[in-house]
Short mmCIF file of C-alpha atoms and ligand atoms in Angstrom, two decimals:
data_model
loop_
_atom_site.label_atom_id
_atom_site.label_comp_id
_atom_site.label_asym_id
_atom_site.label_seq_id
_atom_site.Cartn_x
_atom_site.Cartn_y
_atom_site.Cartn_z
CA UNK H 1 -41.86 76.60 -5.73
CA UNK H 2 -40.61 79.74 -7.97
CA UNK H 3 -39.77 79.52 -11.37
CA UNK H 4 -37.51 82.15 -12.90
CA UNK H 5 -37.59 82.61 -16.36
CA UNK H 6 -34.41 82.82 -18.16
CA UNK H 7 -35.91 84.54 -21.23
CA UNK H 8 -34.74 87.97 -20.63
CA UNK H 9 -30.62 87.04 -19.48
CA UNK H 10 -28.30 88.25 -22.10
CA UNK H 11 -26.36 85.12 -23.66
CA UNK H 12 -22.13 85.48 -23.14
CA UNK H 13 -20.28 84.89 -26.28
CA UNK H 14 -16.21 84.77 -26.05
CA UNK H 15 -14.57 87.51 -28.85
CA UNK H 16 -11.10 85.66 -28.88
CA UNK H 17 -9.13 89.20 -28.57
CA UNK H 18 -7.88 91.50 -26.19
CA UNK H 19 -7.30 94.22 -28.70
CA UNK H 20 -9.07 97.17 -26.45
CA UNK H 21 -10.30 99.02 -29.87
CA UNK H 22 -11.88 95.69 -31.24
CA UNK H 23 -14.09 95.01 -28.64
CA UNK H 24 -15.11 98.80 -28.09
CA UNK H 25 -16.52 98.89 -31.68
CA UNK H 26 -17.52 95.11 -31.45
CA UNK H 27 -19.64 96.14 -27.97
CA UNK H 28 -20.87 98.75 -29.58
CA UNK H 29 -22.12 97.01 -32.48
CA UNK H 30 -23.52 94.42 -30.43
CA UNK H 31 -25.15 97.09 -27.76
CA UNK H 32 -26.73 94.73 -25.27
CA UNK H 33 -27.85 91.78 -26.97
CA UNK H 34 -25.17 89.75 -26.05
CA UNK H 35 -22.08 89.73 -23.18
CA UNK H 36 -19.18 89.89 -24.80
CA UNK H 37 -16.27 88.40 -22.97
CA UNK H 38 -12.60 89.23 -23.41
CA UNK H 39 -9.54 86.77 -23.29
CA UNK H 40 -8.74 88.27 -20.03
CA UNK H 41 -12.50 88.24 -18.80
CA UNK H 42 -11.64 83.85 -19.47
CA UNK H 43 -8.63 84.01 -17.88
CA UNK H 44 -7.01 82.72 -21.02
CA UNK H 45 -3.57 85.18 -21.32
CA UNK H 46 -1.59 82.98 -23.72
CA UNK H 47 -0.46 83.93 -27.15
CA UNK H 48 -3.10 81.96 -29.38
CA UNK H 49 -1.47 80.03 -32.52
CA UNK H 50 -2.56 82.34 -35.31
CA UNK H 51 -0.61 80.05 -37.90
CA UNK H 52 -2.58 79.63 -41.13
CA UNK H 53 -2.16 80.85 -44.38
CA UNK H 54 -5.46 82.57 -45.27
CA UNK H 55 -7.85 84.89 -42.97
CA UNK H 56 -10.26 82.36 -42.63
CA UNK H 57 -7.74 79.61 -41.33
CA UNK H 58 -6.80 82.18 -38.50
CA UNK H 59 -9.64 83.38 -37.58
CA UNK H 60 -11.30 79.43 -37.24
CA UNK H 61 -7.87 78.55 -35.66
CA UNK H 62 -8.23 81.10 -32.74
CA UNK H 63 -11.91 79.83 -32.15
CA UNK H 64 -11.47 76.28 -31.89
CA UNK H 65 -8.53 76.81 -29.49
CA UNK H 66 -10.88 78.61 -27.33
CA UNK H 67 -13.52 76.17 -27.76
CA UNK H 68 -11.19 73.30 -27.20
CA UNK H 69 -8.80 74.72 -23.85
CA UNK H 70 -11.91 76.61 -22.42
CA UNK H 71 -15.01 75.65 -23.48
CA UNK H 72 -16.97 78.24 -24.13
CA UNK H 73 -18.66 79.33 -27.31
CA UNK H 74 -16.50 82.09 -29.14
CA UNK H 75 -15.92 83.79 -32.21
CA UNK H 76 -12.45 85.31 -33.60
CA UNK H 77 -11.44 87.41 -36.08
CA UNK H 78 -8.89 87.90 -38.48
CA UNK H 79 -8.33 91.21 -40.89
CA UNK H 80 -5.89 91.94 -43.57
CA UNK H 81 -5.26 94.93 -45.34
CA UNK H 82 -5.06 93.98 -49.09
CA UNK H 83 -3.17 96.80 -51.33
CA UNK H 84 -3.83 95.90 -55.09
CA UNK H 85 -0.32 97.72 -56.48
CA UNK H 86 1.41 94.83 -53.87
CA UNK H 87 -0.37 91.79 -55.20
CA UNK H 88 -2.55 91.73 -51.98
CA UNK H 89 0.26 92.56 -49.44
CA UNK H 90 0.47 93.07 -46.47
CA UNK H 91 -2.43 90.47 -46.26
CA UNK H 92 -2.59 87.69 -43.88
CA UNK H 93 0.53 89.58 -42.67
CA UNK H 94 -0.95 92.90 -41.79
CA UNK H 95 -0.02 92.70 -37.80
CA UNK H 96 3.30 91.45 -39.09
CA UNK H 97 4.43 93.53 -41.96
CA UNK H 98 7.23 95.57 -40.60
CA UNK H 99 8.75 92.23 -38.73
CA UNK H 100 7.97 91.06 -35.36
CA UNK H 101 7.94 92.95 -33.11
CA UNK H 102 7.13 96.08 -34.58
CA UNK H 103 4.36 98.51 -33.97
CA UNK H 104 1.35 99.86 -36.42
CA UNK H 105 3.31 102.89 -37.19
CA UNK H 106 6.24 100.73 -37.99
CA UNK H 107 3.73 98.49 -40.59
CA UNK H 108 2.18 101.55 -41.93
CA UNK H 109 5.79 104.12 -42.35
CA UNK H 110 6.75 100.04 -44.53
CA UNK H 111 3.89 100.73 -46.46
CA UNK H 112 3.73 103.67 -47.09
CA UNK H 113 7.75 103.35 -48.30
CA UNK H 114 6.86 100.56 -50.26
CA UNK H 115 3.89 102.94 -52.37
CA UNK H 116 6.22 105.53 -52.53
CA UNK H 117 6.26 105.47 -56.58
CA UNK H 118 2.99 103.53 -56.90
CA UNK H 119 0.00 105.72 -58.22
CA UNK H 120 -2.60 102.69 -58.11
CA UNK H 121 -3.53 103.16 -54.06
CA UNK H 122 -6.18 100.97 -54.14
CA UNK H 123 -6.65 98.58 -51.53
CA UNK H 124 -9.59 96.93 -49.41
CA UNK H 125 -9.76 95.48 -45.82
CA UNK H 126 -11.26 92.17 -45.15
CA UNK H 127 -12.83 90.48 -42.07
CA UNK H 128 -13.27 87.10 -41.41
CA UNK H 129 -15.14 86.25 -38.40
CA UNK H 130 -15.38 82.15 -37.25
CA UNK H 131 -18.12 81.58 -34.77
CA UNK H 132 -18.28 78.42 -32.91
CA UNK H 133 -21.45 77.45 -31.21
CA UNK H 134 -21.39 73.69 -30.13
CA UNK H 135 -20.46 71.48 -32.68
CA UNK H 136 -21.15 73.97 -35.37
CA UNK H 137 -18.39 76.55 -36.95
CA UNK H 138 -19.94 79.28 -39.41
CA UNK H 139 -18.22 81.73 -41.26
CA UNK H 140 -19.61 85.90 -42.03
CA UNK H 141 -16.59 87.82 -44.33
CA UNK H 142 -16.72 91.93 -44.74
CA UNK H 143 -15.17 93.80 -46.91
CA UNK H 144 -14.40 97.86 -47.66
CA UNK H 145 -12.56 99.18 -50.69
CA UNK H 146 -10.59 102.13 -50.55
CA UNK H 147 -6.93 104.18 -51.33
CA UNK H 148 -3.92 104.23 -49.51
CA UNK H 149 -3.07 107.72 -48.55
CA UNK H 150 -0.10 109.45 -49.61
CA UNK H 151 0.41 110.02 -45.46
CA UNK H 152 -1.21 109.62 -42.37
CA UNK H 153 -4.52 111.72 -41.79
CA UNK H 154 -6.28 111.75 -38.56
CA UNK H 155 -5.67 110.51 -34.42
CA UNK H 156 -8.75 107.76 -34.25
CA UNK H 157 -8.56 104.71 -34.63
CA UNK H 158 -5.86 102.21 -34.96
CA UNK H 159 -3.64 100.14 -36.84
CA UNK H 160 -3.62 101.01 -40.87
CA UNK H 161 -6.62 103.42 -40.26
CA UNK H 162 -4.99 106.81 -40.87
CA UNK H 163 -3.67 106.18 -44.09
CA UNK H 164 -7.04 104.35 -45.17
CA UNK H 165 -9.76 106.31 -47.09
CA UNK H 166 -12.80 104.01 -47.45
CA UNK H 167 -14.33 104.64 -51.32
CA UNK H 168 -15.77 108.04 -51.76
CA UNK H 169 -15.94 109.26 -48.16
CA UNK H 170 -13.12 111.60 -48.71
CA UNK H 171 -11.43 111.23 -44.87
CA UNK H 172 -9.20 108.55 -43.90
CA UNK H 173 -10.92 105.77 -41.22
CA UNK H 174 -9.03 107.71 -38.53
CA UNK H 175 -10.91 110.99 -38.89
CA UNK H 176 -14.18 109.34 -38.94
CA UNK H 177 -15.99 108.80 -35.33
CA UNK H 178 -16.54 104.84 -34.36
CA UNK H 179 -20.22 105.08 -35.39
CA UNK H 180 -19.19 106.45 -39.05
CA UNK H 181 -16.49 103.24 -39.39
CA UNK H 182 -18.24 100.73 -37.59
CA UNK H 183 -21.36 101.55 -40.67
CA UNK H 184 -19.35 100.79 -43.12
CA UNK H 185 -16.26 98.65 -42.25
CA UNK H 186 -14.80 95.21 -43.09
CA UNK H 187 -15.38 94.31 -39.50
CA UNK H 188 -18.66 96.21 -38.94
CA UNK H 189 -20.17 94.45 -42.09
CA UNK H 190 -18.85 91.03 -40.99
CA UNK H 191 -19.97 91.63 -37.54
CA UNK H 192 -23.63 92.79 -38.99
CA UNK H 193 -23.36 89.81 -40.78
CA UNK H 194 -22.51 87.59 -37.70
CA UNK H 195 -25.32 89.32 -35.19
CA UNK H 196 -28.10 88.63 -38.11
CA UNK H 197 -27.09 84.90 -38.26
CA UNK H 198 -27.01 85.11 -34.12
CA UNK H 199 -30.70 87.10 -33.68
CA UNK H 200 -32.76 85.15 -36.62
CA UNK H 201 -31.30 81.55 -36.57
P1 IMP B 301 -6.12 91.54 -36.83
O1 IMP B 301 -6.26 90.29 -37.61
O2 IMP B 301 -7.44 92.14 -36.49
O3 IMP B 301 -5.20 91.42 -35.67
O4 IMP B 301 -5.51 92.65 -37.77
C1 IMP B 301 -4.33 92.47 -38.51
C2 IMP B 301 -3.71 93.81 -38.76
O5 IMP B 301 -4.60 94.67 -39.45
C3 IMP B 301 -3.25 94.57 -37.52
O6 IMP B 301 -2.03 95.19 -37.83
C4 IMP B 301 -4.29 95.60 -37.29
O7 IMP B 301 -3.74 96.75 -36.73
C5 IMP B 301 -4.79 95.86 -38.70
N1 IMP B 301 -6.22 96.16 -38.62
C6 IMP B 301 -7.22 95.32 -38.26
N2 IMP B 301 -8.39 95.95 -38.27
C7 IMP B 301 -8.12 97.23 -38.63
C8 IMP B 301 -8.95 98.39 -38.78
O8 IMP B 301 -10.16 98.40 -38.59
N3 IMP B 301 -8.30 99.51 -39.16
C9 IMP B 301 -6.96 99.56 -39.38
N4 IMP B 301 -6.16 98.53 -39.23
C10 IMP B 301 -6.74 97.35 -38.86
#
């Protein structure tokens, strides 16, 4: 009889998105130590609740509906863009700011209205990430400070990331290639965070 040794397969873990830019600079991150599956790779194409009041409450919402309707083992994600001179807005709302409906340049031409007169532009992103394995849920948060622009700078990227400049870098996250953001982003710290719990535990 053979034996074939399963040592050397590459484990599949669900990222509970089908945002195309997330899991470019999530594979990427990851490189080949694990197979990250897409919604679509599940065959899951419904609109997940995303319903709670606070990053973390999203992004552990998203999971455990994946966990629970398809049973694999998954992680999600949930980012807000927190703008000091707003009392933390957009926030939880970041997808949402401009109104349903509406696109990033919608959210960030609100935003950028609504800073108009302000001359405090600081602001950080933060990352939650929920990762449910079995019975277990764990949380890994990132975070990057920065200034709101005065206008958009630079074609990468997506959502808020041309009028972003992370601290001291002096370009705006959409002028920087995906290695340069992924090494020093909310989600590329979270994520760093999340693949040393995953490779040491
Ligand atoms: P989500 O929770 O990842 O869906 O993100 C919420 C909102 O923040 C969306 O409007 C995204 O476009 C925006 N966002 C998330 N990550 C980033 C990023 O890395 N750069 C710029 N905007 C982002």
């Amino acid at each position: 009889m053979r034996y074939y040794s399963m040592k050397n397969t590459v484990d599949s873990l669900v990222f509970a998105t089908n945002n195309a830019h997330k899991l470019a600079e999530l594979r990427a991150i990851v490189g080949g130590r694990y197979n990250i599956l897409s919604l679509s790779d599940i065959d899951c194409h419904e609109d997940i609740p995303e319903t709670a009041p606070t990053l973390q409450g999203n992004a552990e919402q998203k999971a455990r509906y994946i966990k629970e309707h398809y049973g694999y083992d998954c992680f999600a994600d949930d980012t807000g863009l927190m703008v000091d001179a707003l009392d933390g807005e957009p926030g939880v709302y970041s997808a949402r700011y401009a109104g349903p409906g509406h696109d990033s340049k919608a959210n960030m031409e609100l935003l950028l209205h609504n800073m108009e007169h302000e001359t405090n532009r600081k602001a950080h992103f933060s990352t939650v990430i929920a990762l449910i394995q079995g019975d277990e849920t764990r949380f890994f948060e990132g975070r990057v400070d920065g200034v709101i622009l005065r206008e958009p700078c630079g074609k990468d990227g997506f959502g808020y990331d041309p009028i972003f400049e992370p601290e001291g870098r002096g370009v705006s996250f959409a002028q920087m290639s995906a290695d340069e953001k992924n090494a020093i982003s909310h989600r590329g710290r979270a994520v760093a965070q999340l693949m040393d719990y995953l490779l040491n535990k």
